[in-house]
Amino acid sequence: MTHEEHHAAKTLGVGKAIAVLTSGGDAQGMNAAVRAVVRVGIYTGARVFFVHEGYQGLVDGGDNIREATWESVSMMLQLGGTVIGSARCRDFREREGRLRAAHNLVKRGITNLCVIGGDGSLTGADTFRSEWSDLLSDLQKSGKITAEEAAKSRYLNIVGLVGSIDNDFCGTDMTIGTDSALHRIIEIVDAITTTAQSHQRTFVLEVMGRHCGYLALVTSLSCGADWVFIPECPPDDDWEDHLCRRLSETRNRGSRLNIIIVAEGAIDKNGKPISSEDIKNLVVKRLGYDTRVTVLGHVQRGGTPSAFDRILGSRMGVEAVMALLEGTPDTPACVVSLSGNQAVRLPLMECVQVTKDVTKAMDERRFDEALKLRGRSFMNNWEVYKLLAHVRPPVSKSGSYTVAVMNVGAPAAGMNAAVRSTVRIGLIQGNRVLVVHDGFEGLAKGQIEEAGWSYVGGWTGQGGSKLGTKRTLPKKSFEQISANITKFNIQGLVVIGGFEAYTGGLELMEGRKQYDELCIPFVVIPATVSNNVPGSDFSVGTDTALNTICMTCDRIKQSAAGTKRRVFIIETMGGYCGYLATMAGLAAGADAAYIFEEPFTIRDLQVNVEHLVQKMKTTVKRGLVLRNEKCNENYTTDFIFNLYSEEGKGIFDSRKNVLGHMQQGGSPTPFDRNFATKMGAKAMNWMSGKIKESYRNGRIFANTPDSGCVLGMRKRALVFQPVTELKEQTDFEHRIPKEQWWLKLRPILKILAKYEIDLDTSEHAHFEHVSRKRSGEATV
């Protein structure tokens, strides 16, 4: 980025004013977005105004529209709901109300509006924009505004951010609040599971989602539910028989509980509602099971936002300010959204239209079309759910393959979910599935057993690695490994693990030259808290670790806010990879995050100390600094702590905290459960195809580079990449990929912490169209 461009970002907003409002139902993470809009707006030189109570505040004006300051959004990040309030507003639906709203904006010189809300709120904003010039001429005629004021406010720019826990907005992979709502639901499902097992009960859980089954669908994938009812895919006409058969089968396999998830908008093929009470009565009448209904209600909107929603809100807030300030009278109102991990801008009305089309398709009972319009990500969820929940595993294993599953590296939450779906999809395909204990070491020692359907029952929500996992690499035990591959007739290997799983894969490729037995297809599913496996933007387990760090930082910030003038230095895991430190820094509102990938000197440390000294003069008298464990061998956590303690004497005192192995533990988050489940299913499908391809003269012989892959999430899709091809992209000494996508988020971290740095706006979110998006959407 040139100096001129940087200067442009810093002065982009000079003389402009932005108003931010939250409207419609609240969603966790809205505050993160408001905070980012305010701080980035101020950074660009713009004035930023809060509009309290949504559109109602815009209509009523007065004290509802107040200028925001840097400090006024401090400590907002970890709060749920919306701090500036939201209200359903009748007045704004009438032209008279919009006239008053326009008057309030013109008088304050505000021509940029950032609306955070659901599709109703965003449609309202678009109407407002299309009428703007008429409203202005009316105001001028009635003498409410001068010709000069009207000229200054010639056009109105609008950018929308979708905040809705339902994830019901087409064109966006994830809306702000969805992930947090899933966190709330899963906490409850986990709690209910324990009591249901004690009493052998059936639980019917009703989750929110009047027109959209996303929450219900992902919940059922994340907890291994027996059945899910969603509005987009009504069950077949004989669903009552099918459901009862399914529940009794599960019981007969030895399970002590049944879980049925119902979206509040669930319907049958004729559009008749299916309520949780109906389902309970059916189960009690037909099967006599002890059945309970739990309606989750507004719990789902509550609580603190998850790390994902804070980062999503913050990134979208930054992007919204850029979209507003770069807007011209000709750019259509847009929605800022995330696709995979890319920020995109989409025309607001196109998104609203597709969202309306879904509802219309459902009203007209064109359910297949409704499903397609929801996008590929939704359809993939549905396909995996149907596979895991509705197909009966074949009884005979004849004509099948033998696939082994193992964990390698350090434990990561979600490993068990990946093993479960790999095993079950394997069994559904009619294969024999073996599980290997303790990684490559267990493969060498023959710690191998066959897994049946119920072997992995209830594994989705369990943290750590039930199979046992070790960092040992295979090379030194190729003899024994080859012997066991022959002994157990292993024809394919699914390796779930971290950097060692990948380097182990490379060793297996090398070993193929000497040992024919190693010529079997294998696939690596990245699972590590460090997120350092080449070939994937995300690893299973990283999201859980991020949330653990976030929760701890929240508590530490609270303690610091109580004592005042205190700076905390927190050391995170990650080896040489700075992902956890950077993302936790964004999500917890840190002042600095020291990482290996971005070298820092004593001067940088001095700048950070000076920054904190200045900060102590404001109303925000606390600091939070994150340090990745291996960011610098000399500037250790102790060194940084001592430096801060010395330099801060009399101004602030310092404390340090090493988070350690708690980052590897805990129950997996909904993201990790869902991601792991899909990766397992995708890997096993690939495996069957590859084994079939490699079948020669009665045995498996796989010797091509593409028979040893890493399955990774890249931008918007899950892709298989040969391990040998990923070699060039790897820094083996530091066990990290040479290029990492999240490094470009680091400037946001610094701007939100008030550093005078360059915001690289050259990494533009491009304007896309919705119709095109649906075919190339993220498959996760």
PDB file of C-alpha atoms in Angstrom, residues 23 55 117-126 161-164 168-170 211 348-349 351-353 355-356 359:
ATOM      1  CA  SER A  23     -32.975  -2.862  14.722  1.00  0.00           C
ATOM      2  CA  TYR A  55     -35.603   3.182  13.862  1.00  0.00           C
ATOM      3  CA  GLY A 117     -30.559  -6.057  11.880  1.00  0.00           C
ATOM      4  CA  GLY A 118     -32.594  -8.721  10.088  1.00  0.00           C
ATOM      5  CA  ASP A 119     -34.101  -8.656   6.600  1.00  0.00           C
ATOM      6  CA  GLY A 120     -37.088  -6.515   7.678  1.00  0.00           C
ATOM      7  CA  SER A 121     -34.819  -3.794   9.048  1.00  0.00           C
ATOM      8  CA  LEU A 122     -32.659  -3.835   5.929  1.00  0.00           C
ATOM      9  CA  THR A 123     -35.648  -3.610   3.590  1.00  0.00           C
ATOM     10  CA  GLY A 124     -36.803  -0.558   5.560  1.00  0.00           C
ATOM     11  CA  ALA A 125     -33.405   1.043   5.065  1.00  0.00           C
ATOM     12  CA  ASP A 126     -33.575   0.508   1.322  1.00  0.00           C
ATOM     13  CA  LEU A 161     -24.974  -5.849   8.494  1.00  0.00           C
ATOM     14  CA  VAL A 162     -27.128  -8.889   9.101  1.00  0.00           C
ATOM     15  CA  GLY A 163     -27.675  -9.494  12.812  1.00  0.00           C
ATOM     16  CA  SER A 164     -30.067 -12.386  13.284  1.00  0.00           C
ATOM     17  CA  ASP A 168     -32.029 -16.829   7.634  1.00  0.00           C
ATOM     18  CA  PHE A 169     -30.545 -14.240   5.301  1.00  0.00           C
ATOM     19  CA  CYS A 170     -29.610 -15.446   1.833  1.00  0.00           C
ATOM     20  CA  HIS A 211     -39.002 -19.763   8.665  1.00  0.00           C
ATOM     21  CA  LEU A 348     -28.971  -5.439  -0.365  1.00  0.00           C
ATOM     22  CA  MET A 349     -32.155  -5.853  -2.380  1.00  0.00           C
ATOM     23  CA  CYS A 351     -30.323 -10.645  -0.852  1.00  0.00           C
ATOM     24  CA  VAL A 352     -33.697  -9.541   0.468  1.00  0.00           C
ATOM     25  CA  GLN A 353     -35.344 -10.809  -2.710  1.00  0.00           C
ATOM     26  CA  THR A 355     -34.701 -14.424   1.240  1.00  0.00           C
ATOM     27  CA  LYS A 356     -38.308 -13.604   0.303  1.00  0.00           C
ATOM     28  CA  THR A 359     -40.421 -17.992   2.213  1.00  0.00           C
TER      29      THR A 359
END
